[in-house]
PDB file of C-alpha atoms and ligand atoms in Angstrom:
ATOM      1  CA  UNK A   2     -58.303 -22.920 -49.953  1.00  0.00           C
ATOM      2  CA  UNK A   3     -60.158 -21.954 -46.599  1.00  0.00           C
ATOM      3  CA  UNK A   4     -60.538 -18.725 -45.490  1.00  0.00           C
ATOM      4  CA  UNK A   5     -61.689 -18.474 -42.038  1.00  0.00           C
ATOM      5  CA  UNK A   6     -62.949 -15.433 -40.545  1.00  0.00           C
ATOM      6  CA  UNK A   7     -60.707 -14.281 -37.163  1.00  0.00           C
ATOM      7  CA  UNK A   8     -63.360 -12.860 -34.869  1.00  0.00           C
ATOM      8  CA  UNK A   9     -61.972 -11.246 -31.801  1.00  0.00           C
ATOM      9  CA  UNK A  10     -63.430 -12.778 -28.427  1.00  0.00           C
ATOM     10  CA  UNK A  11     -64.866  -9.720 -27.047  1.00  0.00           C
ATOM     11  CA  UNK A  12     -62.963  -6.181 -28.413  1.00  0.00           C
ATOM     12  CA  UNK A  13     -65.252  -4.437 -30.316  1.00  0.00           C
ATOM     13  CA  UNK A  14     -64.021  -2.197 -33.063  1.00  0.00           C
ATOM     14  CA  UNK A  15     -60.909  -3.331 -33.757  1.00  0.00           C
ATOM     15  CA  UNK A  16     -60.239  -3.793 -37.556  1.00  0.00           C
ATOM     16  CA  UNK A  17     -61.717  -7.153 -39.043  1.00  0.00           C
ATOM     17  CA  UNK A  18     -57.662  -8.958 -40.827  1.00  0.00           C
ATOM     18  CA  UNK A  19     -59.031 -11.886 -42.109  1.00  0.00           C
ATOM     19  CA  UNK A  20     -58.560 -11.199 -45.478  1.00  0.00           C
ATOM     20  CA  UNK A  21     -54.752  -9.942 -44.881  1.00  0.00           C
ATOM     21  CA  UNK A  22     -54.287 -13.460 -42.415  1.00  0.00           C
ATOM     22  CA  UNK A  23     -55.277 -15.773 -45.512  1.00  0.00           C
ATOM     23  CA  UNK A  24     -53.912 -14.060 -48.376  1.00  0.00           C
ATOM     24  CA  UNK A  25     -51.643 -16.724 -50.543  1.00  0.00           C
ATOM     25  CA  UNK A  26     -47.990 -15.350 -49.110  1.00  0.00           C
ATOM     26  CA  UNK A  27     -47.569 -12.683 -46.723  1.00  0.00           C
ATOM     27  CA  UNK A  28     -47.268  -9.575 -48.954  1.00  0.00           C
ATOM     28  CA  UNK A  29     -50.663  -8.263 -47.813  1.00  0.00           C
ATOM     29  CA  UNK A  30     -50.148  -9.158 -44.520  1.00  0.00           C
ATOM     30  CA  UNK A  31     -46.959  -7.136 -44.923  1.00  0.00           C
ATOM     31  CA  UNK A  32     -48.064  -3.892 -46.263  1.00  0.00           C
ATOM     32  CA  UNK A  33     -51.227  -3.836 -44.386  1.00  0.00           C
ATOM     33  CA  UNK A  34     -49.687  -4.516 -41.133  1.00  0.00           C
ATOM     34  CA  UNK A  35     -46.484  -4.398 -40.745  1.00  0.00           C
ATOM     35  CA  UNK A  36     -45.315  -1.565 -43.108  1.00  0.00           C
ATOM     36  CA  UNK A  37     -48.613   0.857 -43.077  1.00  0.00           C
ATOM     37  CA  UNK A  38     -48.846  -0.194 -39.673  1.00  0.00           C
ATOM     38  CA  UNK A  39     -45.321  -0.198 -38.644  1.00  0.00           C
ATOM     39  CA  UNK A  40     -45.496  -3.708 -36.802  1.00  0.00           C
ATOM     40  CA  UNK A  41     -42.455  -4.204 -38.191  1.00  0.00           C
ATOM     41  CA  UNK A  42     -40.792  -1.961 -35.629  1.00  0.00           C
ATOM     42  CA  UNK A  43     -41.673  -4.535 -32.690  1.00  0.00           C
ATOM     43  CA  UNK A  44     -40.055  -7.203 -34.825  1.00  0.00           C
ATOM     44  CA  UNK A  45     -37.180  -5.564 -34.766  1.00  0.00           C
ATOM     45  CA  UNK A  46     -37.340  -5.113 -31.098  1.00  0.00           C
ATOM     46  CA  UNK A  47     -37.942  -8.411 -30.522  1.00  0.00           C
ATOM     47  CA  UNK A  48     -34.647  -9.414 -32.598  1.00  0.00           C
ATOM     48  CA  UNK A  49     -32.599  -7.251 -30.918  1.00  0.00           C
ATOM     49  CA  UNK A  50     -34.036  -8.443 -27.056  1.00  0.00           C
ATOM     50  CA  UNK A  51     -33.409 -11.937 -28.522  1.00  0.00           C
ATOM     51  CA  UNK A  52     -30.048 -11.425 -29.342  1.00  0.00           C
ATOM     52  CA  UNK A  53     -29.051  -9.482 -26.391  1.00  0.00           C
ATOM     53  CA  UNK A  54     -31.147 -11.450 -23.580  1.00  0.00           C
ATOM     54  CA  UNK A  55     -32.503 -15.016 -24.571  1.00  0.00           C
ATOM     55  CA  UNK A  56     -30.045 -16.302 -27.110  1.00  0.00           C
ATOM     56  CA  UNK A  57     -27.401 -16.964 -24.692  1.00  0.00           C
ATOM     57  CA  UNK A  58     -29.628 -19.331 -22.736  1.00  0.00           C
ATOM     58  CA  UNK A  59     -31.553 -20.580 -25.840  1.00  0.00           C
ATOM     59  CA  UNK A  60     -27.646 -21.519 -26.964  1.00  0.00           C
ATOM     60  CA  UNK A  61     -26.977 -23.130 -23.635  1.00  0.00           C
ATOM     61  CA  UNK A  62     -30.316 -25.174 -23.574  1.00  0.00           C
ATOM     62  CA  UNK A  63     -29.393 -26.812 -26.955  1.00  0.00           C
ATOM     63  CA  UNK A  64     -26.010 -27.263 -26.091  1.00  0.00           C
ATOM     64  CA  UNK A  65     -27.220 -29.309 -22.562  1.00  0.00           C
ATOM     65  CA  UNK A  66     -30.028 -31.195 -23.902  1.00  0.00           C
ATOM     66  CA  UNK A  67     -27.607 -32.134 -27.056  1.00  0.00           C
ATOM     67  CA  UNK A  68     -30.344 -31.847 -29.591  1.00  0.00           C
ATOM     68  CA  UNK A  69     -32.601 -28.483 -31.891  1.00  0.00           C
ATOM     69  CA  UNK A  70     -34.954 -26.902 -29.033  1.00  0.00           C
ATOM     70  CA  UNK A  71     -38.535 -27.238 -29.958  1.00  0.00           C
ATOM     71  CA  UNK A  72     -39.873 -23.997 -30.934  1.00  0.00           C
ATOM     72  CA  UNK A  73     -44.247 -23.279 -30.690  1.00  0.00           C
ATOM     73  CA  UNK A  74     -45.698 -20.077 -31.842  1.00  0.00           C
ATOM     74  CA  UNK A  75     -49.583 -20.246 -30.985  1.00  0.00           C
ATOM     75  CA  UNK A  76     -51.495 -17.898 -33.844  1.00  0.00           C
ATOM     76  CA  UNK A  77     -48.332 -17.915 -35.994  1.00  0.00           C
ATOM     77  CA  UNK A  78     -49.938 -16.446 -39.148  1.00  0.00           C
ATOM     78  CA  UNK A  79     -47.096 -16.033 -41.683  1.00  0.00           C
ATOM     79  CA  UNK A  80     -44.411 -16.375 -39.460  1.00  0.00           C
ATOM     80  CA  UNK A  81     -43.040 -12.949 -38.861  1.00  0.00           C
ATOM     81  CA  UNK A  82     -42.576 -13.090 -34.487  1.00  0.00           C
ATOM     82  CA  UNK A  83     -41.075 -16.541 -35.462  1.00  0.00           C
ATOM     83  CA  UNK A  84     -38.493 -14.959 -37.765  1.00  0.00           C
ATOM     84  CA  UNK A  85     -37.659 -12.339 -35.235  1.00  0.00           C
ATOM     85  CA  UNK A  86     -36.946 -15.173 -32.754  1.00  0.00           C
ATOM     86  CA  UNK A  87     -34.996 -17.332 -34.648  1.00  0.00           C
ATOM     87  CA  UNK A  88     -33.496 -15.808 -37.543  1.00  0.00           C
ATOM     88  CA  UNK A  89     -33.202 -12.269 -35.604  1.00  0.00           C
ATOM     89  CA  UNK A  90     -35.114 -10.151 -38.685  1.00  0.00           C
ATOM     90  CA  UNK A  91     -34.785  -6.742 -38.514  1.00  0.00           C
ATOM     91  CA  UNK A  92     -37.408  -4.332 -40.221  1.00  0.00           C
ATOM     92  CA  UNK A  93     -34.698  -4.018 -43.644  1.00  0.00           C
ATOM     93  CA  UNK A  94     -34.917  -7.883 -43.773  1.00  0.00           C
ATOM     94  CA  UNK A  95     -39.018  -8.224 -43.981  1.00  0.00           C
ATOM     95  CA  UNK A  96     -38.731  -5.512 -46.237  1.00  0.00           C
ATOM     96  CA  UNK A  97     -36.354  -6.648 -48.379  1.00  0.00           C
ATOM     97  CA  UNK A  98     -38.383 -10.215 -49.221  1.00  0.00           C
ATOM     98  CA  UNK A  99     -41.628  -9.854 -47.303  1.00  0.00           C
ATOM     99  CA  UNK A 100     -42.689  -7.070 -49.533  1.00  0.00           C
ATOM    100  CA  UNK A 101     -42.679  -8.490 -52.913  1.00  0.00           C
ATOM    101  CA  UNK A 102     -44.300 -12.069 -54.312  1.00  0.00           C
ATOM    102  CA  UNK A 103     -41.186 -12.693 -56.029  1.00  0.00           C
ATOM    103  CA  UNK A 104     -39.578 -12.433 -53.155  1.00  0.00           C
ATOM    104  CA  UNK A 105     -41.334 -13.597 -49.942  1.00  0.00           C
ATOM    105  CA  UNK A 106     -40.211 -17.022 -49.634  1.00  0.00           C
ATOM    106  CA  UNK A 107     -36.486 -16.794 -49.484  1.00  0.00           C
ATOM    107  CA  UNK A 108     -35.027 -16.550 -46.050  1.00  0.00           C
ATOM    108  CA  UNK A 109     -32.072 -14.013 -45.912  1.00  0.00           C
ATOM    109  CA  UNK A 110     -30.859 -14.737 -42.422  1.00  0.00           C
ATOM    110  CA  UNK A 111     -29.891 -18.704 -40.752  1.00  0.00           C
ATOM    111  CA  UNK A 112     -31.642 -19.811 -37.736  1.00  0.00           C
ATOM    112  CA  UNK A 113     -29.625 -18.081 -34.362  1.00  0.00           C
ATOM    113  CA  UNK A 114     -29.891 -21.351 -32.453  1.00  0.00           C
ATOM    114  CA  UNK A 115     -30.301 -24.950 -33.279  1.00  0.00           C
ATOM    115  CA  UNK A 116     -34.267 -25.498 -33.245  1.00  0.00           C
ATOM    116  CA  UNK A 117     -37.217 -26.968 -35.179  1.00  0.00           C
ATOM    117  CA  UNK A 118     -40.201 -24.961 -35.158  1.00  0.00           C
ATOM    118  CA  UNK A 119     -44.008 -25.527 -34.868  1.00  0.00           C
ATOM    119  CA  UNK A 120     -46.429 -22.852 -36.261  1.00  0.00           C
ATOM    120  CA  UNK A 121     -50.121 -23.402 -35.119  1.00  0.00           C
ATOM    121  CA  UNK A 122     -52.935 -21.213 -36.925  1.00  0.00           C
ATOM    122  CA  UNK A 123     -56.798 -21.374 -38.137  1.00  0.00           C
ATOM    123  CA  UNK A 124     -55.436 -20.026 -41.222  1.00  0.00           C
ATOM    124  CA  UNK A 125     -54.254 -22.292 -43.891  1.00  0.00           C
ATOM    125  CA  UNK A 126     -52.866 -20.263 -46.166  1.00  0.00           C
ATOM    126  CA  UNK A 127     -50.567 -18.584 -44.009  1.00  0.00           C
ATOM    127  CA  UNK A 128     -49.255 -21.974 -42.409  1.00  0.00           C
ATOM    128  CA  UNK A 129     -48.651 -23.126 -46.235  1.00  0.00           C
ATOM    129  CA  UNK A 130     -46.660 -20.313 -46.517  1.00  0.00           C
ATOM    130  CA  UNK A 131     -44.600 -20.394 -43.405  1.00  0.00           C
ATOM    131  CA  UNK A 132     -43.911 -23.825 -44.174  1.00  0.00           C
ATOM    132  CA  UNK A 133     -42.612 -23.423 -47.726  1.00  0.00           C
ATOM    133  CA  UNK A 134     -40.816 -20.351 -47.189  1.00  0.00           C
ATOM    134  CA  UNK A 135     -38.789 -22.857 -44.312  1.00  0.00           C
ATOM    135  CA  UNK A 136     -39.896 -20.797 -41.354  1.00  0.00           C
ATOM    136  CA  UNK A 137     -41.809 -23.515 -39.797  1.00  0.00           C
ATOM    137  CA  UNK A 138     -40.165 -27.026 -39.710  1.00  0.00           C
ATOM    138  CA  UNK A 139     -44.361 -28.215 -39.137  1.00  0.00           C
ATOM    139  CA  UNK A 140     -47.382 -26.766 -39.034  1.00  0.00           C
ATOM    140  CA  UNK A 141     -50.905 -27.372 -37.913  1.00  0.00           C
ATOM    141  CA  UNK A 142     -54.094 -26.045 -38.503  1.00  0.00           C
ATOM    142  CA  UNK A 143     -56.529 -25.441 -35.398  1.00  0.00           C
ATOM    143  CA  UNK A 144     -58.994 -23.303 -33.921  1.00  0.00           C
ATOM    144  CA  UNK A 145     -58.536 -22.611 -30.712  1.00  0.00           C
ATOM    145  CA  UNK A 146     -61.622 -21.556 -29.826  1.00  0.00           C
ATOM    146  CA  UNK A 147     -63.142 -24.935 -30.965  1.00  0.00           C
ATOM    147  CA  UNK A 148     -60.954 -28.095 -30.366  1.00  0.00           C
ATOM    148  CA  UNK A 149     -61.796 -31.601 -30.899  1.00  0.00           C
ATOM    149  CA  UNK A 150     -60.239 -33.942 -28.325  1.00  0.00           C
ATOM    150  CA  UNK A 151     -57.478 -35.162 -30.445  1.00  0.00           C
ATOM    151  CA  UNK A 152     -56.734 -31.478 -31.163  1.00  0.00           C
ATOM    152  CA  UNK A 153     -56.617 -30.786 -27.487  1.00  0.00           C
ATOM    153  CA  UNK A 154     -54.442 -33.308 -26.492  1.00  0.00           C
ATOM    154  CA  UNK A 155     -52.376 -32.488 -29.897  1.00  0.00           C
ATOM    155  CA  UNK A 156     -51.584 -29.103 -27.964  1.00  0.00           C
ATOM    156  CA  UNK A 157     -51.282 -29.993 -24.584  1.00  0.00           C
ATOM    157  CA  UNK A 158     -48.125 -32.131 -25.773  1.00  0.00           C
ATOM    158  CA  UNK A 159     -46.853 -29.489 -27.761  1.00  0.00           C
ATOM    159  CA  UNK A 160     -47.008 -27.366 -25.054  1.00  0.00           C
ATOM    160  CA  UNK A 161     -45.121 -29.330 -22.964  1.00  0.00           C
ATOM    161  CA  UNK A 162     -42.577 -30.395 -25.304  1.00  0.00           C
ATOM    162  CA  UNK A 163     -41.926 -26.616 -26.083  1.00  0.00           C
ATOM    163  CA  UNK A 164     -38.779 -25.314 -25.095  1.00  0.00           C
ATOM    164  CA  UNK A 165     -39.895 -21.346 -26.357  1.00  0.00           C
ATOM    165  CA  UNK A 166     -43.913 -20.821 -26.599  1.00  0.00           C
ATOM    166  CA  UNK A 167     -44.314 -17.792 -27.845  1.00  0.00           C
ATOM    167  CA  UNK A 168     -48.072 -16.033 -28.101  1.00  0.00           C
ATOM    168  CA  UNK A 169     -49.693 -13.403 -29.166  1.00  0.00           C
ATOM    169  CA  UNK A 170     -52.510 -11.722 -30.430  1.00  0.00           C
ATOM    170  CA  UNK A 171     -54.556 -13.157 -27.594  1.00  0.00           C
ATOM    171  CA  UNK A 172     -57.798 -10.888 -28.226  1.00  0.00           C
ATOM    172  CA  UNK A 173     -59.033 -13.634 -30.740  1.00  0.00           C
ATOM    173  CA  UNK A 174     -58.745 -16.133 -27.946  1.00  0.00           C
ATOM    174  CA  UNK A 175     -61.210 -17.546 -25.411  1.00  0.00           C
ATOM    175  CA  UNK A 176     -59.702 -16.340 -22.157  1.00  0.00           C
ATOM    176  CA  UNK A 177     -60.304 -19.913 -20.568  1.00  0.00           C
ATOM    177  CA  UNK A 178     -57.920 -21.349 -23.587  1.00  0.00           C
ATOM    178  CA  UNK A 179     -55.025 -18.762 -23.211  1.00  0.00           C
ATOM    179  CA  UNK A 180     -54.769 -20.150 -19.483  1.00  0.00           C
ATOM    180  CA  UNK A 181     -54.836 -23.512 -20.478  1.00  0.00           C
ATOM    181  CA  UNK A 182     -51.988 -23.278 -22.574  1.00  0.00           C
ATOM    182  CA  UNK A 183     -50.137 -21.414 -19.822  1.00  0.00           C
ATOM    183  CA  UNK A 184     -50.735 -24.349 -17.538  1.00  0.00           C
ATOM    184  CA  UNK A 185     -49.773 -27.120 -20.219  1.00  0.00           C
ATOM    185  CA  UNK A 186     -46.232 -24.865 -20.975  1.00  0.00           C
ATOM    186  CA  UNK A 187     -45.673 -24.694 -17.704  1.00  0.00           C
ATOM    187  CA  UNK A 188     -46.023 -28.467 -16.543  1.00  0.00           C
ATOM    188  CA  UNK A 189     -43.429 -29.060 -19.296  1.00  0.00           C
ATOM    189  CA  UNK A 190     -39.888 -30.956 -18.064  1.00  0.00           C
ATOM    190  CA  UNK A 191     -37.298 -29.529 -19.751  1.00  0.00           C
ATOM    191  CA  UNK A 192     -35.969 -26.025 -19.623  1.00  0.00           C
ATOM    192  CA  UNK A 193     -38.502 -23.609 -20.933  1.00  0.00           C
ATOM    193  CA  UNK A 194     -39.380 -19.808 -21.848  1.00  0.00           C
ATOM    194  CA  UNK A 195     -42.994 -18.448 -22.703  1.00  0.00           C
ATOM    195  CA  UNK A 196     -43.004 -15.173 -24.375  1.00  0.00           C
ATOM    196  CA  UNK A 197     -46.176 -13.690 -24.139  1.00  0.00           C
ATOM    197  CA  UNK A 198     -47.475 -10.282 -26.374  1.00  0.00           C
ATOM    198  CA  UNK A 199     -50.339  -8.099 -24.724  1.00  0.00           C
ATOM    199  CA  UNK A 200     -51.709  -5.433 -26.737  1.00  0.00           C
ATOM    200  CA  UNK A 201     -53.579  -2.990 -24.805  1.00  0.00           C
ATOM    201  CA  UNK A 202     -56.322  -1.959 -24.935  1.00  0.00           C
ATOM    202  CA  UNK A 203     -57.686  -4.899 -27.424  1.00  0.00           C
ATOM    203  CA  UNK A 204     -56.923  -7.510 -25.350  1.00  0.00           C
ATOM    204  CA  UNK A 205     -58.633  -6.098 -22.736  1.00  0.00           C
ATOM    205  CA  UNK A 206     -56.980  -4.110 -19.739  1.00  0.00           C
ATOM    206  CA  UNK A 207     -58.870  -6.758 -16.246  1.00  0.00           C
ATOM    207  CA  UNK A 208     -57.989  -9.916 -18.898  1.00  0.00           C
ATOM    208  CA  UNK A 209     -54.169  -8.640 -19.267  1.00  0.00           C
ATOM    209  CA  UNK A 210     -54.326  -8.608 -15.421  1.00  0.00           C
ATOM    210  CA  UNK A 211     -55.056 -12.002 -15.017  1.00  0.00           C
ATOM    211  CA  UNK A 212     -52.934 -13.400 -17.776  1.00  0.00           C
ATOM    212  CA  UNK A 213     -50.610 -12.049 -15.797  1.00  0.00           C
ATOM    213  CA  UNK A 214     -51.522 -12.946 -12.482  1.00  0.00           C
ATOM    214  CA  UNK A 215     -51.375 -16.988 -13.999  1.00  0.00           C
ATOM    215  CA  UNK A 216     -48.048 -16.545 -15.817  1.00  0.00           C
ATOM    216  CA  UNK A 217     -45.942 -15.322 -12.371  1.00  0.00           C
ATOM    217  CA  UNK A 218     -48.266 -17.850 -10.095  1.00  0.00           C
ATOM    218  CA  UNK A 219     -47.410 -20.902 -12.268  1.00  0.00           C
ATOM    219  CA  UNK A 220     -43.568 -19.654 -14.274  1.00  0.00           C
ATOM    220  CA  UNK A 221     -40.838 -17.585 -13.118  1.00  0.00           C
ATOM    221  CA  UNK A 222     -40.076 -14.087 -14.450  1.00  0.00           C
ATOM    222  CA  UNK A 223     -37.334 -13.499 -16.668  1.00  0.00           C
ATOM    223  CA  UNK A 224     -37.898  -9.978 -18.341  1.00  0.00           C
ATOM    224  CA  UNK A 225     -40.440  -7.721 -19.902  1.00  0.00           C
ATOM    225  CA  UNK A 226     -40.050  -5.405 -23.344  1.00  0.00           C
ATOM    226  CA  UNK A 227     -42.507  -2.733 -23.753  1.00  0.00           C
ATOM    227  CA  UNK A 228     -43.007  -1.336 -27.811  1.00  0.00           C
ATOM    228  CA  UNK A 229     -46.110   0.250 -30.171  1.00  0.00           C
ATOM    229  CA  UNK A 230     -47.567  -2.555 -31.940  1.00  0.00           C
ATOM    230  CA  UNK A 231     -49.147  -0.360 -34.601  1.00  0.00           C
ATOM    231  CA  UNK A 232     -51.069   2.394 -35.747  1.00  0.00           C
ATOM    232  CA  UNK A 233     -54.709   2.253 -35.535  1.00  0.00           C
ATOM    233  CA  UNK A 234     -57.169   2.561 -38.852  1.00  0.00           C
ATOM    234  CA  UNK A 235     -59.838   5.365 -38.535  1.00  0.00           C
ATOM    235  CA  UNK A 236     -62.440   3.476 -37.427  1.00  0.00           C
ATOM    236  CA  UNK A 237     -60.629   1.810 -34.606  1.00  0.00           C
ATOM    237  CA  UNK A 238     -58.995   4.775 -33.033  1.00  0.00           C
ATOM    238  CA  UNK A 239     -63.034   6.582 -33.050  1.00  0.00           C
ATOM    239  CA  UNK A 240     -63.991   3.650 -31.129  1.00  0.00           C
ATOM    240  CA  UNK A 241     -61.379   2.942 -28.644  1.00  0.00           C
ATOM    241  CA  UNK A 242     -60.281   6.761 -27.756  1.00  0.00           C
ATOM    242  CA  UNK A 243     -63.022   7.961 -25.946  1.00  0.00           C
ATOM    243  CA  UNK A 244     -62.520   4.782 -23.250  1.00  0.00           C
ATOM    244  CA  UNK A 245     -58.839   4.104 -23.628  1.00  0.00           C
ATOM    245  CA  UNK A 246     -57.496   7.562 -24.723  1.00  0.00           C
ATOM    246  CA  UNK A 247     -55.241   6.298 -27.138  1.00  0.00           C
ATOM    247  CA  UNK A 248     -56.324   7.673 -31.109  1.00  0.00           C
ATOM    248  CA  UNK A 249     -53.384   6.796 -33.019  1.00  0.00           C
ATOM    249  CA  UNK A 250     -51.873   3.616 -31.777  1.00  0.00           C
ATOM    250  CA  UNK A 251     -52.314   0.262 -30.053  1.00  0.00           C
ATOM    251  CA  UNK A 252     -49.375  -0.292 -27.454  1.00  0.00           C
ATOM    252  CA  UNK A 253     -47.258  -4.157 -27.024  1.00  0.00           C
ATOM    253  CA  UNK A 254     -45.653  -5.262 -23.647  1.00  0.00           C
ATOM    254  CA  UNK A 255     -43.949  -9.168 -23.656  1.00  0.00           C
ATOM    255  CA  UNK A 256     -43.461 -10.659 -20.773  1.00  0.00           C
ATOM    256  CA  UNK A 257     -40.894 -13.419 -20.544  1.00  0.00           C
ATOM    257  CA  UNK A 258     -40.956 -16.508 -18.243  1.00  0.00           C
ATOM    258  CA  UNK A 259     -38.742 -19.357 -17.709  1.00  0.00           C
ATOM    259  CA  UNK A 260     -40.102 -22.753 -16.372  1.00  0.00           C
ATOM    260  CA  UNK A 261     -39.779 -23.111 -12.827  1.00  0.00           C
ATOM    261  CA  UNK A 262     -36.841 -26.001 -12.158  1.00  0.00           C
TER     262      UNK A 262
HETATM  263  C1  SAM B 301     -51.964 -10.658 -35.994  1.00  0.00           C
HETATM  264  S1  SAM B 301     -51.912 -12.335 -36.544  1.00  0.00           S
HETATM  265  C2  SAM B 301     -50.605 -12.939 -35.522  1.00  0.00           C
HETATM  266  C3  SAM B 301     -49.257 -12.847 -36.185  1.00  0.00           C
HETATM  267  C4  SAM B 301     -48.119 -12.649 -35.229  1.00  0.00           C
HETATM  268  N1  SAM B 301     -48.096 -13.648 -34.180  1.00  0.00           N
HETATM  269  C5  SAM B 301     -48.168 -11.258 -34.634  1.00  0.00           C
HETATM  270  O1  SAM B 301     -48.675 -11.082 -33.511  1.00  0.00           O
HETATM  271  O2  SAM B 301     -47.707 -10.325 -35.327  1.00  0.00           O
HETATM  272  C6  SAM B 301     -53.317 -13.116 -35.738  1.00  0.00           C
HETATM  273  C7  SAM B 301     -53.475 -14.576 -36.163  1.00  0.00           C
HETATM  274  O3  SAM B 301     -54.481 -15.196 -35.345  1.00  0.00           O
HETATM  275  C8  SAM B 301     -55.084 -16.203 -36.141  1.00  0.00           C
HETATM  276  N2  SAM B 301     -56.340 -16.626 -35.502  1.00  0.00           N
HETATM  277  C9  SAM B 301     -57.458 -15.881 -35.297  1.00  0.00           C
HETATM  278  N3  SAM B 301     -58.412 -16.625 -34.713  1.00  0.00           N
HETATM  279  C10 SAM B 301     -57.890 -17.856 -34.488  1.00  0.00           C
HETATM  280  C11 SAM B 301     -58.378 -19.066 -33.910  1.00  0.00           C
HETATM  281  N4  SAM B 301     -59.619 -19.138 -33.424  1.00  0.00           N
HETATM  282  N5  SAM B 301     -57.559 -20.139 -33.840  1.00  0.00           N
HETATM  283  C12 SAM B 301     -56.286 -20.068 -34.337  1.00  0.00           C
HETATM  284  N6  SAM B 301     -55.770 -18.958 -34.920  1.00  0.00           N
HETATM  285  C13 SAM B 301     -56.555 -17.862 -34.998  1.00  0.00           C
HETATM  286  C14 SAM B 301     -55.263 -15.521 -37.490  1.00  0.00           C
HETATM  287  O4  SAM B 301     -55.457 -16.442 -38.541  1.00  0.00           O
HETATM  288  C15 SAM B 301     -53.947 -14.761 -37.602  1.00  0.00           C
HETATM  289  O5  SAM B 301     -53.000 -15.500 -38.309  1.00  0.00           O
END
């Protein structure tokens, strides 16, 4: 099975995940990250803005196109922002499956909202997971940093076809690429949302800017949640604190945007 290494683009000194992103299930990935480092918390969050903000449209959008939305998550590793989205996990539902082999693949909560999702990933592992455990409807392996032409145009459709694109973890991303994908979401027809994670300061404070600065020139606003993403390791918080000031954690904004009609 492949293992390949996640190097961020440019942040130095954040921790190196690879071996928690291609574990076989997403126990490690779970402890590691989302217990120890309390990621779970923004999952919740993200449940409980979905519930309260976006499923009413999401709802609406099925009902007036008459068929599942098409759901992307770019850099989906195991599948936990999907859950949040469409199965509205909360922190007690990861850790009720999430934490244990014997449990991990069962799936304790039905989709909110008729949809088929689409996980894309470099790692393998965690896509064969996702897609066993029934959290992604199809998957597809890619690096984004390095796309063959029939991989490119692979994601420019899915982009378009998307009705929710969500994204994060963008620091492992060539900056060029993360605006690409903005541009393909946004030339899509029917009714769309992106969600969009930054994580300051590892995805870089002037490249957050001009994510930004794309997203409101090219989509249309629709809300923004602001949350920790998690705490740092040693290592990390000696080498961001003296330029960022933060020691302890890294901090999560999403920005929502609908398609322009
Ligand atoms: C922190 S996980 C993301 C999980 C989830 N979306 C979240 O933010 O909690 C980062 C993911 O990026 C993937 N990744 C890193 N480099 C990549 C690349 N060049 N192409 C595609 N995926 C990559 C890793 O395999 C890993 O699954």
């Amino acid at each position: 099975m492949s293992s390949s290494k996640s190097s961020n683009v440019e942040c130095v000194g954040k921790q190196d995940w690879t071996s928690e992103y291609n574990h076989i299930d997403c126990t490690r990935y779970y402890r590691e990250l989302m217990d120890k480092g309390q990621i779970v918390e923004r999952c919740e969050i993200v449940a409980k803005y979905t519930e309260r903000c976006l499923l009413p449209l999401f709802q609406k959008w099925a009902i007036d196109l008459e068929k599942p939305l098409k759901f992307l998550d770019v850099l989906c590793c195991y599948g936990n922002d999907t859950l949040a989205y469409t199965n509205a996990y909360y922190q007690e539902d990861y850790a009720k499956t999430w934490a244990s082999e014997e449990t991990c693949y069962q799936i304790i909560k039905p989709r909110q909202f008729p949809v088929k999702t689409l996980g894309i990933d470099i790692s393998v592992p965690a896509l064969e997971f996702g897609k066993k455990a029934g959290i992604y409807d199809e998957i597809k392996t890619l690096d984004l940093n390095n796309l063959p032409d029939m991989d490119i145009n692979f994601l420019e459709e899915n982009c378009k076809r998307a009705n929710i694109l969500i994204m994060n973890s963008l620091n492992y991303i060539k900056e060029d690429q993360i605006h690409r994908i903005i541009d393909w979401f946004s030339g899509g027809k029917e009714p769309g949302m992106i969600a969009v994670g930054f994580i300051y300061p590892y995805d870089i404070p002037e490249r957050i800017s001009r994510y930004k600065e794309h997203l409101l020139e090219k989509l249309k606003f629709f809300g923004s949640v602001s949350m920790m993403n998690r705490y740092l390791r040693e290592a990390e918080a000696l080498s961001f604190g003296p330029e960022f000031g933060t020691w302890r954690r890294v901090y999560y904004e999403i920005w929502y945007l609908t398609r322009n009609e």
